[in-house]
Amino acid sequence: MDHIKNSPNLPAFNPVSVMALREPNDINTFSPWEIDFRQIDPGAMDTTVKARSGCVVTLLNISMSRTVHQTGVSPKGLLTFGLIQPNSINTWQGQDTSSTELLSFGSSDPFDGVSAAQFSGTTVSVEECDVELMADALGLDVPNTMRNSDRPAITGQHRRLTDIRQNVERLLDDRERPMTAEIEEEIIGGLLLAANCGDDCEDKSSQRTRSRAVSKAIDLMLAQLDQSTPISRICRETGVSWRTLDRAFSERFGVGPKRYYLRVRLNRVRSDLIRPGRCESISDMANKWGFWHLGQFAHDYRHMFGELPSDTAARYKGGAG
C-alpha cells in the first residue's frame, strides 16, 4: 500500500504480544480506548489478550470466561471493527446480534454490549484516513455502517469475512508470520467489500470493460511475478474497481485476481523445481517468485498441487532442498 505509515496512536505489538490480565479493565493500562468491563455472572474470570500491530492495521483479540457488560468510547480518528462468532454477543447497542459477524465501533462513538460466557472476539483497527484511501484505490465507498456504532456493520454471514477471520487468526497465532502490506490491504479491502455487500451480482460493468481489465491485470501480474503487487495498484492501473476486477476474474477463471496471481507464482516455482539440473534450494526458488514466509508457501503449494514442494523436488533429478 503506497500510503502505509506507522500509526502514532497505537502501541506496537510486534510480532505478537500475549497477556493474561488480572481482570478485563487492565486493558486500559495500554489501550487508547475508554473501556469499562463489568462481570455479570459469578465465578473466577480468566482474561487473555493477544495483540499485534502492522504499519496500518492493529489486531487485538480478547477472551473472557464470564458474561460481561462492555461499555466505552472508541478512539477519535480510528475505525475499529469486531469480528465475532455468532451468538458470542448477546446484545449490541441494545439490539439482538445473534446472527451478526461484524460490528463497527465507529470513531469517538460510545458502545454498549453484553458478551456471552467464554467470549472470544477480535478487533481490527485502522486509521479512518487509511480506510478512506483504500476505498478510493479500490473504487468503493466507506458506508455509514463502518463509520458509526449505532448498528452492526454486517448482519448475517458474508463469504469475505471467512477469509479475513482466517488471516487475522493466523497473524495472532503465528509469531513468525510476517504482517505484510499485502495482508493488511487484503484485510481492509475485504472489510470494505463486505460492508458494501460487494457481491458479483451488484457490479454494473460491461463485458468489454471486464475483458479489458483482465488482460491489463494479467500483463501487470506477469511483469512483476517476483513480488506480490497489491490489488489496489492493479485496480488503479486497470482503471476499474476491485468489485469489477473480482467479477471479471471469477467469470473467466473461477477465482478472483488474488488467487489467480498467487497460483501463477506457484506454477513458476513448480516449473523451477522440476527443471533438470537445477541447483538452487527450495527456499531460494520460493524467494525468487516473491514467497518469503516458507511455512505459508508450503501450505499454499500443497493446497495447489497436492504435495509439498520437497516432495516435488525429490521426484526429479538435481533435487536440492
PDB file of C-alpha atoms in Angstrom:
ATOM      1  CA  MET A   1       0.000   0.000   0.000  1.00  0.00           C
ATOM      2  CA  ASP A   2       1.527   3.295  -1.081  1.00  0.00           C
ATOM      3  CA  HIS A   3       0.095   5.162   1.897  1.00  0.00           C
ATOM      4  CA  ILE A   4       1.166   2.783   4.681  1.00  0.00           C
ATOM      5  CA  LYS A   5       2.689   4.563   7.647  1.00  0.00           C
ATOM      6  CA  ASN A   6       3.318   3.855  11.299  1.00  0.00           C
ATOM      7  CA  SER A   7       0.363   4.741  13.500  1.00  0.00           C
ATOM      8  CA  PRO A   8       1.323   7.008  16.433  1.00  0.00           C
ATOM      9  CA  ASN A   9      -1.891   6.297  18.343  1.00  0.00           C
ATOM     10  CA  LEU A  10      -1.434   2.613  18.997  1.00  0.00           C
ATOM     11  CA  PRO A  11       1.084   0.553  20.964  1.00  0.00           C
ATOM     12  CA  ALA A  12       3.430  -1.574  18.903  1.00  0.00           C
ATOM     13  CA  PHE A  13       2.763  -5.278  19.493  1.00  0.00           C
ATOM     14  CA  ASN A  14       5.147  -6.852  17.067  1.00  0.00           C
ATOM     15  CA  PRO A  15       5.256  -9.631  16.264  1.00  0.00           C
ATOM     16  CA  VAL A  16       2.652 -10.805  18.805  1.00  0.00           C
ATOM     17  CA  SER A  17       2.000  -9.870  22.410  1.00  0.00           C
ATOM     18  CA  VAL A  18       0.080 -12.293  24.656  1.00  0.00           C
ATOM     19  CA  MET A  19      -1.056 -11.182  28.109  1.00  0.00           C
ATOM     20  CA  ALA A  20      -3.075 -12.783  30.886  1.00  0.00           C
ATOM     21  CA  LEU A  21      -4.868  -9.942  32.687  1.00  0.00           C
ATOM     22  CA  ARG A  22      -5.796  -9.900  36.352  1.00  0.00           C
ATOM     23  CA  GLU A  23      -9.176  -8.502  35.315  1.00  0.00           C
ATOM     24  CA  PRO A  24     -10.516  -7.181  31.981  1.00  0.00           C
ATOM     25  CA  ASN A  25     -10.163  -3.471  32.805  1.00  0.00           C
ATOM     26  CA  ASP A  26      -6.392  -3.861  32.993  1.00  0.00           C
ATOM     27  CA  ILE A  27      -6.570  -3.413  29.226  1.00  0.00           C
ATOM     28  CA  ASN A  28      -6.920   0.325  29.867  1.00  0.00           C
ATOM     29  CA  THR A  29      -3.295   0.481  31.009  1.00  0.00           C
ATOM     30  CA  PHE A  30      -2.016   0.053  27.448  1.00  0.00           C
ATOM     31  CA  SER A  31      -5.022   0.783  25.224  1.00  0.00           C
ATOM     32  CA  PRO A  32      -6.104   4.191  23.819  1.00  0.00           C
ATOM     33  CA  TRP A  33      -9.719   3.166  24.409  1.00  0.00           C
ATOM     34  CA  GLU A  34     -12.020   4.215  27.238  1.00  0.00           C
ATOM     35  CA  ILE A  35     -13.451   0.863  28.340  1.00  0.00           C
ATOM     36  CA  ASP A  36     -15.429  -0.379  31.312  1.00  0.00           C
ATOM     37  CA  PHE A  37     -15.871  -4.162  31.546  1.00  0.00           C
ATOM     38  CA  ARG A  38     -18.383  -5.329  34.172  1.00  0.00           C
ATOM     39  CA  GLN A  39     -18.542  -9.026  35.017  1.00  0.00           C
ATOM     40  CA  ILE A  40     -22.174 -10.159  35.285  1.00  0.00           C
ATOM     41  CA  ASP A  41     -22.238 -13.864  36.167  1.00  0.00           C
ATOM     42  CA  PRO A  42     -20.322 -15.155  39.210  1.00  0.00           C
ATOM     43  CA  GLY A  43     -17.154 -17.215  39.186  1.00  0.00           C
ATOM     44  CA  ALA A  44     -13.446 -16.843  38.523  1.00  0.00           C
ATOM     45  CA  MET A  45     -12.725 -14.695  35.474  1.00  0.00           C
ATOM     46  CA  ASP A  46      -9.969 -15.631  33.038  1.00  0.00           C
ATOM     47  CA  THR A  47      -8.989 -12.857  30.621  1.00  0.00           C
ATOM     48  CA  THR A  48      -6.379 -13.193  27.889  1.00  0.00           C
ATOM     49  CA  VAL A  49      -5.346 -10.608  25.311  1.00  0.00           C
ATOM     50  CA  LYS A  50      -3.372 -11.153  22.109  1.00  0.00           C
ATOM     51  CA  ALA A  51      -2.338  -8.142  20.056  1.00  0.00           C
ATOM     52  CA  ARG A  52      -0.285  -7.259  17.022  1.00  0.00           C
ATOM     53  CA  SER A  53       0.347  -4.092  15.001  1.00  0.00           C
ATOM     54  CA  GLY A  54       1.412  -3.675  11.400  1.00  0.00           C
ATOM     55  CA  CYS A  55       2.071  -0.369   9.670  1.00  0.00           C
ATOM     56  CA  VAL A  56      -1.640   0.409   9.266  1.00  0.00           C
ATOM     57  CA  VAL A  57      -3.677  -2.369  10.882  1.00  0.00           C
ATOM     58  CA  THR A  58      -3.755  -3.268  14.580  1.00  0.00           C
ATOM     59  CA  LEU A  59      -5.291  -6.559  15.708  1.00  0.00           C
ATOM     60  CA  LEU A  60      -6.457  -7.362  19.223  1.00  0.00           C
ATOM     61  CA  ASN A  61      -8.148 -10.499  20.498  1.00  0.00           C
ATOM     62  CA  ILE A  62      -9.685 -10.653  23.954  1.00  0.00           C
ATOM     63  CA  SER A  63     -11.050 -13.803  25.574  1.00  0.00           C
ATOM     64  CA  MET A  64     -13.171 -13.699  28.755  1.00  0.00           C
ATOM     65  CA  SER A  65     -14.624 -16.684  30.555  1.00  0.00           C
ATOM     66  CA  ARG A  66     -17.689 -14.934  32.049  1.00  0.00           C
ATOM     67  CA  THR A  67     -20.618 -12.879  30.799  1.00  0.00           C
ATOM     68  CA  VAL A  68     -19.521  -9.238  30.630  1.00  0.00           C
ATOM     69  CA  HIS A  69     -21.278  -5.909  30.134  1.00  0.00           C
ATOM     70  CA  GLN A  70     -18.945  -3.922  27.859  1.00  0.00           C
ATOM     71  CA  THR A  71     -19.200  -0.137  27.635  1.00  0.00           C
ATOM     72  CA  GLY A  72     -16.852   2.579  26.473  1.00  0.00           C
ATOM     73  CA  VAL A  73     -15.894   5.093  23.814  1.00  0.00           C
ATOM     74  CA  SER A  74     -13.806   4.355  20.724  1.00  0.00           C
ATOM     75  CA  PRO A  75     -10.696   6.483  19.976  1.00  0.00           C
ATOM     76  CA  LYS A  76     -11.114   9.515  17.740  1.00  0.00           C
ATOM     77  CA  GLY A  77      -9.910   9.115  14.162  1.00  0.00           C
ATOM     78  CA  LEU A  78      -9.751   5.328  14.414  1.00  0.00           C
ATOM     79  CA  LEU A  79     -12.203   2.927  12.803  1.00  0.00           C
ATOM     80  CA  THR A  80     -12.449  -0.405  14.596  1.00  0.00           C
ATOM     81  CA  PHE A  81     -14.380  -3.496  13.579  1.00  0.00           C
ATOM     82  CA  GLY A  82     -15.216  -6.500  15.710  1.00  0.00           C
ATOM     83  CA  LEU A  83     -15.025  -9.973  14.182  1.00  0.00           C
ATOM     84  CA  ILE A  84     -17.269 -12.141  16.317  1.00  0.00           C
ATOM     85  CA  GLN A  85     -18.683 -15.625  16.226  1.00  0.00           C
ATOM     86  CA  PRO A  86     -22.499 -15.966  16.041  1.00  0.00           C
ATOM     87  CA  ASN A  87     -24.122 -15.894  19.499  1.00  0.00           C
ATOM     88  CA  SER A  88     -20.974 -14.577  21.200  1.00  0.00           C
ATOM     89  CA  ILE A  89     -22.514 -11.114  21.695  1.00  0.00           C
ATOM     90  CA  ASN A  90     -25.960 -11.190  23.291  1.00  0.00           C
ATOM     91  CA  THR A  91     -26.808  -7.549  22.572  1.00  0.00           C
ATOM     92  CA  TRP A  92     -25.089  -4.618  20.886  1.00  0.00           C
ATOM     93  CA  GLN A  93     -26.368  -1.077  21.381  1.00  0.00           C
ATOM     94  CA  GLY A  94     -29.500  -2.670  22.808  1.00  0.00           C
ATOM     95  CA  GLN A  95     -30.108  -4.794  19.703  1.00  0.00           C
ATOM     96  CA  ASP A  96     -30.096  -8.556  19.244  1.00  0.00           C
ATOM     97  CA  THR A  97     -26.951  -9.694  17.435  1.00  0.00           C
ATOM     98  CA  SER A  98     -27.375 -13.464  17.376  1.00  0.00           C
ATOM     99  CA  SER A  99     -26.633 -13.583  13.623  1.00  0.00           C
ATOM    100  CA  THR A 100     -24.070 -10.764  13.483  1.00  0.00           C
ATOM    101  CA  GLU A 101     -20.476 -11.396  12.399  1.00  0.00           C
ATOM    102  CA  LEU A 102     -19.073  -7.860  12.096  1.00  0.00           C
ATOM    103  CA  LEU A 103     -19.550  -4.919  14.464  1.00  0.00           C
ATOM    104  CA  SER A 104     -18.370  -1.354  13.980  1.00  0.00           C
ATOM    105  CA  PHE A 105     -17.170   0.770  16.906  1.00  0.00           C
ATOM    106  CA  GLY A 106     -17.199   3.981  14.873  1.00  0.00           C
ATOM    107  CA  SER A 107     -14.904   6.914  15.704  1.00  0.00           C
ATOM    108  CA  SER A 108     -15.350   8.580  19.103  1.00  0.00           C
ATOM    109  CA  ASP A 109     -18.626   6.666  19.408  1.00  0.00           C
ATOM    110  CA  PRO A 110     -19.988   5.224  22.643  1.00  0.00           C
ATOM    111  CA  PHE A 111     -20.680   1.496  22.603  1.00  0.00           C
ATOM    112  CA  ASP A 112     -22.670  -0.825  24.818  1.00  0.00           C
ATOM    113  CA  GLY A 113     -22.750  -4.605  24.506  1.00  0.00           C
ATOM    114  CA  VAL A 114     -23.225  -7.767  26.510  1.00  0.00           C
ATOM    115  CA  SER A 115     -20.913 -10.659  25.643  1.00  0.00           C
ATOM    116  CA  ALA A 116     -21.703 -14.296  26.375  1.00  0.00           C
ATOM    117  CA  ALA A 117     -19.632 -16.511  28.655  1.00  0.00           C
ATOM    118  CA  GLN A 118     -16.491 -17.984  27.036  1.00  0.00           C
ATOM    119  CA  PHE A 119     -16.375 -14.949  24.757  1.00  0.00           C
ATOM    120  CA  SER A 120     -13.554 -14.522  22.255  1.00  0.00           C
ATOM    121  CA  GLY A 121     -13.602 -11.583  19.890  1.00  0.00           C
ATOM    122  CA  THR A 122     -11.058  -9.903  17.654  1.00  0.00           C
ATOM    123  CA  THR A 123     -10.944  -6.247  16.679  1.00  0.00           C
ATOM    124  CA  VAL A 124      -9.340  -4.784  13.559  1.00  0.00           C
ATOM    125  CA  SER A 125      -8.366  -1.121  13.985  1.00  0.00           C
ATOM    126  CA  VAL A 126      -7.346   1.229  11.163  1.00  0.00           C
ATOM    127  CA  GLU A 127      -6.946   4.997  10.974  1.00  0.00           C
ATOM    128  CA  GLU A 128     -10.045   6.439   9.294  1.00  0.00           C
ATOM    129  CA  CYS A 129      -7.929   8.246   6.698  1.00  0.00           C
ATOM    130  CA  ASP A 130      -6.292   4.959   5.686  1.00  0.00           C
ATOM    131  CA  VAL A 131      -9.683   3.294   5.226  1.00  0.00           C
ATOM    132  CA  GLU A 132     -10.724   6.207   3.011  1.00  0.00           C
ATOM    133  CA  LEU A 133      -7.528   5.984   0.951  1.00  0.00           C
ATOM    134  CA  MET A 134      -8.027   2.259   0.458  1.00  0.00           C
ATOM    135  CA  ALA A 135     -11.652   2.775  -0.520  1.00  0.00           C
ATOM    136  CA  ASP A 136     -10.596   5.330  -3.152  1.00  0.00           C
ATOM    137  CA  ALA A 137      -7.940   2.981  -4.526  1.00  0.00           C
ATOM    138  CA  LEU A 138     -10.462   0.147  -4.851  1.00  0.00           C
ATOM    139  CA  GLY A 139     -13.309   2.252  -6.199  1.00  0.00           C
ATOM    140  CA  LEU A 140     -15.525   1.620  -3.167  1.00  0.00           C
ATOM    141  CA  ASP A 141     -17.471   3.678  -0.639  1.00  0.00           C
ATOM    142  CA  VAL A 142     -16.996   3.790   3.112  1.00  0.00           C
ATOM    143  CA  PRO A 143     -20.608   3.145   4.177  1.00  0.00           C
ATOM    144  CA  ASN A 144     -22.093   4.785   7.253  1.00  0.00           C
ATOM    145  CA  THR A 145     -22.284   1.395   8.954  1.00  0.00           C
ATOM    146  CA  MET A 146     -18.464   1.419   9.061  1.00  0.00           C
ATOM    147  CA  ARG A 147     -18.265   4.952  10.453  1.00  0.00           C
ATOM    148  CA  ASN A 148     -20.576   4.678  13.440  1.00  0.00           C
ATOM    149  CA  SER A 149     -21.556   2.134  16.047  1.00  0.00           C
ATOM    150  CA  ASP A 150     -25.325   2.505  16.151  1.00  0.00           C
ATOM    151  CA  ARG A 151     -25.924  -0.779  14.315  1.00  0.00           C
ATOM    152  CA  PRO A 152     -23.882  -3.798  13.126  1.00  0.00           C
ATOM    153  CA  ALA A 153     -21.702  -3.251  10.057  1.00  0.00           C
ATOM    154  CA  ILE A 154     -22.838  -6.615   8.695  1.00  0.00           C
ATOM    155  CA  THR A 155     -25.754  -8.756   9.813  1.00  0.00           C
ATOM    156  CA  GLY A 156     -25.597 -12.384   8.749  1.00  0.00           C
ATOM    157  CA  GLN A 157     -22.813 -14.312   7.090  1.00  0.00           C
ATOM    158  CA  HIS A 158     -20.618 -12.918   4.347  1.00  0.00           C
ATOM    159  CA  ARG A 159     -18.180 -15.014   2.356  1.00  0.00           C
ATOM    160  CA  ARG A 160     -15.361 -12.474   2.636  1.00  0.00           C
ATOM    161  CA  LEU A 161     -15.386 -12.478   6.415  1.00  0.00           C
ATOM    162  CA  THR A 162     -14.234 -16.098   6.476  1.00  0.00           C
ATOM    163  CA  ASP A 163     -11.004 -15.179   4.663  1.00  0.00           C
ATOM    164  CA  ILE A 164     -10.475 -12.125   6.860  1.00  0.00           C
ATOM    165  CA  ARG A 165     -11.014 -14.143  10.024  1.00  0.00           C
ATOM    166  CA  GLN A 166      -8.533 -16.806   8.888  1.00  0.00           C
ATOM    167  CA  ASN A 167      -5.916 -14.169   8.041  1.00  0.00           C
ATOM    168  CA  VAL A 168      -6.338 -12.450  11.397  1.00  0.00           C
ATOM    169  CA  GLU A 169      -6.211 -15.697  13.387  1.00  0.00           C
ATOM    170  CA  ARG A 170      -3.026 -16.783  11.628  1.00  0.00           C
ATOM    171  CA  LEU A 171      -1.360 -13.440  12.304  1.00  0.00           C
ATOM    172  CA  LEU A 172      -2.224 -13.628  16.004  1.00  0.00           C
ATOM    173  CA  ASP A 173      -1.330 -17.304  16.420  1.00  0.00           C
ATOM    174  CA  ASP A 174       1.889 -17.448  14.394  1.00  0.00           C
ATOM    175  CA  ARG A 175       4.657 -15.235  15.758  1.00  0.00           C
ATOM    176  CA  GLU A 176       6.795 -15.880  12.688  1.00  0.00           C
ATOM    177  CA  ARG A 177       4.178 -14.965  10.084  1.00  0.00           C
ATOM    178  CA  PRO A 178       5.026 -11.544   8.593  1.00  0.00           C
ATOM    179  CA  MET A 179       2.293  -8.911   8.729  1.00  0.00           C
ATOM    180  CA  THR A 180       2.940  -7.602   5.231  1.00  0.00           C
ATOM    181  CA  ALA A 181       1.427  -4.594   3.474  1.00  0.00           C
ATOM    182  CA  GLU A 182      -0.304  -7.039   1.134  1.00  0.00           C
ATOM    183  CA  ILE A 183      -2.046  -8.806   4.015  1.00  0.00           C
ATOM    184  CA  GLU A 184      -3.033  -5.505   5.628  1.00  0.00           C
ATOM    185  CA  GLU A 185      -4.517  -4.361   2.329  1.00  0.00           C
ATOM    186  CA  GLU A 186      -6.384  -7.637   1.974  1.00  0.00           C
ATOM    187  CA  ILE A 187      -7.922  -7.213   5.433  1.00  0.00           C
ATOM    188  CA  ILE A 188      -9.002  -3.603   4.880  1.00  0.00           C
ATOM    189  CA  GLY A 189     -10.233  -4.256   1.346  1.00  0.00           C
ATOM    190  CA  GLY A 190     -12.158  -7.327   2.427  1.00  0.00           C
ATOM    191  CA  LEU A 191     -13.912  -5.373   5.175  1.00  0.00           C
ATOM    192  CA  LEU A 192     -14.840  -2.654   2.687  1.00  0.00           C
ATOM    193  CA  LEU A 193     -16.191  -5.148   0.181  1.00  0.00           C
ATOM    194  CA  ALA A 194     -18.173  -6.993   2.817  1.00  0.00           C
ATOM    195  CA  ALA A 195     -19.656  -3.793   4.255  1.00  0.00           C
ATOM    196  CA  ASN A 196     -20.535  -2.634   0.741  1.00  0.00           C
ATOM    197  CA  CYS A 197     -22.214  -6.005   0.146  1.00  0.00           C
ATOM    198  CA  GLY A 198     -19.933  -6.177  -2.885  1.00  0.00           C
ATOM    199  CA  ASP A 199     -21.041  -9.449  -4.432  1.00  0.00           C
ATOM    200  CA  ASP A 200     -20.530 -10.008  -8.156  1.00  0.00           C
ATOM    201  CA  CYS A 201     -24.195  -9.524  -8.989  1.00  0.00           C
ATOM    202  CA  GLU A 202     -24.014  -5.853  -7.928  1.00  0.00           C
ATOM    203  CA  ASP A 203     -21.331  -4.947 -10.456  1.00  0.00           C
ATOM    204  CA  LYS A 204     -22.692  -2.954 -13.423  1.00  0.00           C
ATOM    205  CA  SER A 205     -19.652  -3.081 -15.705  1.00  0.00           C
ATOM    206  CA  SER A 206     -19.882  -4.231 -19.315  1.00  0.00           C
ATOM    207  CA  GLN A 207     -18.398  -7.475 -20.617  1.00  0.00           C
ATOM    208  CA  ARG A 208     -15.995  -5.447 -22.751  1.00  0.00           C
ATOM    209  CA  THR A 209     -14.773  -3.474 -19.728  1.00  0.00           C
ATOM    210  CA  ARG A 210     -14.200  -6.640 -17.740  1.00  0.00           C
ATOM    211  CA  SER A 211     -12.381  -8.342 -20.607  1.00  0.00           C
ATOM    212  CA  ARG A 212     -10.002  -5.398 -20.980  1.00  0.00           C
ATOM    213  CA  ALA A 213      -9.473  -5.257 -17.225  1.00  0.00           C
ATOM    214  CA  VAL A 214      -8.482  -8.933 -17.079  1.00  0.00           C
ATOM    215  CA  SER A 215      -5.969  -8.519 -19.922  1.00  0.00           C
ATOM    216  CA  LYS A 216      -4.368  -5.440 -18.356  1.00  0.00           C
ATOM    217  CA  ALA A 217      -4.295  -7.010 -14.904  1.00  0.00           C
ATOM    218  CA  ILE A 218      -2.627 -10.192 -16.149  1.00  0.00           C
ATOM    219  CA  ASP A 219       0.001  -8.172 -18.030  1.00  0.00           C
ATOM    220  CA  LEU A 220       0.799  -6.296 -14.829  1.00  0.00           C
ATOM    221  CA  MET A 221       0.964  -9.507 -12.798  1.00  0.00           C
ATOM    222  CA  LEU A 222       3.258 -11.236 -15.285  1.00  0.00           C
ATOM    223  CA  ALA A 223       5.579  -8.231 -15.329  1.00  0.00           C
ATOM    224  CA  GLN A 224       6.010  -8.452 -11.542  1.00  0.00           C
ATOM    225  CA  LEU A 225       5.863 -12.117 -10.611  1.00  0.00           C
ATOM    226  CA  ASP A 226       8.797 -11.715  -8.241  1.00  0.00           C
ATOM    227  CA  GLN A 227       6.667  -9.609  -5.932  1.00  0.00           C
ATOM    228  CA  SER A 228       3.032  -9.678  -4.932  1.00  0.00           C
ATOM    229  CA  THR A 229       1.724  -6.403  -6.379  1.00  0.00           C
ATOM    230  CA  PRO A 230      -1.133  -5.006  -4.241  1.00  0.00           C
ATOM    231  CA  ILE A 231      -4.582  -5.411  -5.753  1.00  0.00           C
ATOM    232  CA  SER A 232      -5.221  -1.697  -5.138  1.00  0.00           C
ATOM    233  CA  ARG A 233      -2.399  -0.893  -7.559  1.00  0.00           C
ATOM    234  CA  ILE A 234      -3.748  -3.348 -10.117  1.00  0.00           C
ATOM    235  CA  CYS A 235      -7.174  -1.699  -9.835  1.00  0.00           C
ATOM    236  CA  ARG A 236      -5.584   1.729 -10.310  1.00  0.00           C
ATOM    237  CA  GLU A 237      -3.574   0.570 -13.334  1.00  0.00           C
ATOM    238  CA  THR A 238      -6.557  -1.142 -14.972  1.00  0.00           C
ATOM    239  CA  GLY A 239      -8.984   1.681 -14.154  1.00  0.00           C
ATOM    240  CA  VAL A 240     -11.662  -0.497 -12.551  1.00  0.00           C
ATOM    241  CA  SER A 241     -12.887  -1.170  -9.016  1.00  0.00           C
ATOM    242  CA  TRP A 242     -11.955  -4.266  -7.042  1.00  0.00           C
ATOM    243  CA  ARG A 243     -15.561  -5.399  -7.372  1.00  0.00           C
ATOM    244  CA  THR A 244     -15.346  -5.265 -11.182  1.00  0.00           C
ATOM    245  CA  LEU A 245     -11.924  -6.933 -11.297  1.00  0.00           C
ATOM    246  CA  ASP A 246     -13.068  -9.682  -8.951  1.00  0.00           C
ATOM    247  CA  ARG A 247     -16.116 -10.369 -11.089  1.00  0.00           C
ATOM    248  CA  ALA A 248     -14.046 -10.339 -14.292  1.00  0.00           C
ATOM    249  CA  PHE A 249     -11.542 -12.912 -13.000  1.00  0.00           C
ATOM    250  CA  SER A 250     -14.241 -15.061 -11.416  1.00  0.00           C
ATOM    251  CA  GLU A 251     -16.167 -15.212 -14.689  1.00  0.00           C
ATOM    252  CA  ARG A 252     -13.128 -16.241 -16.723  1.00  0.00           C
ATOM    253  CA  PHE A 253     -11.131 -18.389 -14.296  1.00  0.00           C
ATOM    254  CA  GLY A 254     -13.453 -19.257 -11.441  1.00  0.00           C
ATOM    255  CA  VAL A 255     -11.156 -17.494  -8.932  1.00  0.00           C
ATOM    256  CA  GLY A 256     -10.567 -13.870  -8.010  1.00  0.00           C
ATOM    257  CA  PRO A 257      -7.479 -11.838  -9.014  1.00  0.00           C
ATOM    258  CA  LYS A 258      -5.543 -12.516  -5.798  1.00  0.00           C
ATOM    259  CA  ARG A 259      -5.875 -16.279  -6.099  1.00  0.00           C
ATOM    260  CA  TYR A 260      -5.070 -16.167  -9.812  1.00  0.00           C
ATOM    261  CA  TYR A 261      -1.932 -14.136  -9.098  1.00  0.00           C
ATOM    262  CA  LEU A 262      -0.882 -16.492  -6.291  1.00  0.00           C
ATOM    263  CA  ARG A 263      -1.371 -19.585  -8.437  1.00  0.00           C
ATOM    264  CA  VAL A 264       0.613 -18.200 -11.356  1.00  0.00           C
ATOM    265  CA  ARG A 265       3.543 -17.569  -8.991  1.00  0.00           C
ATOM    266  CA  LEU A 266       3.176 -21.064  -7.505  1.00  0.00           C
ATOM    267  CA  ASN A 267       3.295 -22.502 -11.022  1.00  0.00           C
ATOM    268  CA  ARG A 268       6.578 -20.667 -11.622  1.00  0.00           C
ATOM    269  CA  VAL A 269       8.086 -22.257  -8.508  1.00  0.00           C
ATOM    270  CA  ARG A 270       6.931 -25.694  -9.621  1.00  0.00           C
ATOM    271  CA  SER A 271       8.495 -25.172 -13.040  1.00  0.00           C
ATOM    272  CA  ASP A 272      11.794 -24.362 -11.338  1.00  0.00           C
ATOM    273  CA  LEU A 273      11.515 -27.402  -9.057  1.00  0.00           C
ATOM    274  CA  ILE A 274      11.172 -29.819 -11.960  1.00  0.00           C
ATOM    275  CA  ARG A 275      13.781 -28.113 -14.165  1.00  0.00           C
ATOM    276  CA  PRO A 276      16.628 -30.547 -14.989  1.00  0.00           C
ATOM    277  CA  GLY A 277      19.970 -29.712 -13.457  1.00  0.00           C
ATOM    278  CA  ARG A 278      18.710 -27.037 -11.088  1.00  0.00           C
ATOM    279  CA  CYS A 279      20.993 -26.212  -8.173  1.00  0.00           C
ATOM    280  CA  GLU A 280      19.010 -23.637  -6.165  1.00  0.00           C
ATOM    281  CA  SER A 281      17.429 -24.539  -2.865  1.00  0.00           C
ATOM    282  CA  ILE A 282      13.656 -24.647  -2.459  1.00  0.00           C
ATOM    283  CA  SER A 283      13.758 -21.514  -0.323  1.00  0.00           C
ATOM    284  CA  ASP A 284      15.763 -19.645  -2.978  1.00  0.00           C
ATOM    285  CA  MET A 285      13.248 -20.590  -5.645  1.00  0.00           C
ATOM    286  CA  ALA A 286      10.355 -19.567  -3.425  1.00  0.00           C
ATOM    287  CA  ASN A 287      12.009 -16.213  -2.694  1.00  0.00           C
ATOM    288  CA  LYS A 288      12.618 -15.701  -6.404  1.00  0.00           C
ATOM    289  CA  TRP A 289       8.869 -15.619  -7.001  1.00  0.00           C
ATOM    290  CA  GLY A 290       8.003 -13.447  -4.026  1.00  0.00           C
ATOM    291  CA  PHE A 291       7.339 -16.086  -1.348  1.00  0.00           C
ATOM    292  CA  TRP A 292       9.142 -15.137   1.868  1.00  0.00           C
ATOM    293  CA  HIS A 293       7.158 -16.958   4.552  1.00  0.00           C
ATOM    294  CA  LEU A 294       8.136 -20.549   3.791  1.00  0.00           C
ATOM    295  CA  GLY A 295       5.512 -22.096   6.037  1.00  0.00           C
ATOM    296  CA  GLN A 296       2.701 -20.306   4.238  1.00  0.00           C
ATOM    297  CA  PHE A 297       4.346 -21.017   0.888  1.00  0.00           C
ATOM    298  CA  ALA A 298       4.455 -24.753   1.638  1.00  0.00           C
ATOM    299  CA  HIS A 299       0.803 -24.672   2.718  1.00  0.00           C
ATOM    300  CA  ASP A 300      -0.275 -22.845  -0.460  1.00  0.00           C
ATOM    301  CA  TYR A 301       1.861 -25.124  -2.648  1.00  0.00           C
ATOM    302  CA  ARG A 302       0.395 -28.277  -1.135  1.00  0.00           C
ATOM    303  CA  HIS A 303      -3.142 -26.917  -1.487  1.00  0.00           C
ATOM    304  CA  MET A 304      -2.468 -26.176  -5.150  1.00  0.00           C
ATOM    305  CA  PHE A 305      -0.564 -29.283  -6.237  1.00  0.00           C
ATOM    306  CA  GLY A 306      -1.454 -31.916  -3.660  1.00  0.00           C
ATOM    307  CA  GLU A 307       2.100 -32.338  -2.398  1.00  0.00           C
ATOM    308  CA  LEU A 308       4.789 -30.378  -0.583  1.00  0.00           C
ATOM    309  CA  PRO A 309       7.495 -28.627  -2.626  1.00  0.00           C
ATOM    310  CA  SER A 310      10.034 -31.008  -1.087  1.00  0.00           C
ATOM    311  CA  ASP A 311       8.018 -33.941  -2.486  1.00  0.00           C
ATOM    312  CA  THR A 312       8.131 -32.410  -5.953  1.00  0.00           C
ATOM    313  CA  ALA A 313      11.876 -31.792  -5.672  1.00  0.00           C
ATOM    314  CA  ALA A 314      12.535 -35.377  -4.529  1.00  0.00           C
ATOM    315  CA  ARG A 315      10.882 -36.823  -7.635  1.00  0.00           C
ATOM    316  CA  TYR A 316      13.178 -35.006 -10.060  1.00  0.00           C
ATOM    317  CA  LYS A 317      16.902 -35.166 -10.657  1.00  0.00           C
ATOM    318  CA  GLY A 318      19.120 -32.462  -9.272  1.00  0.00           C
ATOM    319  CA  GLY A 319      16.778 -32.014  -6.306  1.00  0.00           C
ATOM    320  CA  ALA A 320      18.027 -29.634  -3.684  1.00  0.00           C
ATOM    321  CA  GLY A 321      16.250 -28.596  -0.535  1.00  0.00           C
TER     322      GLY A 321
END
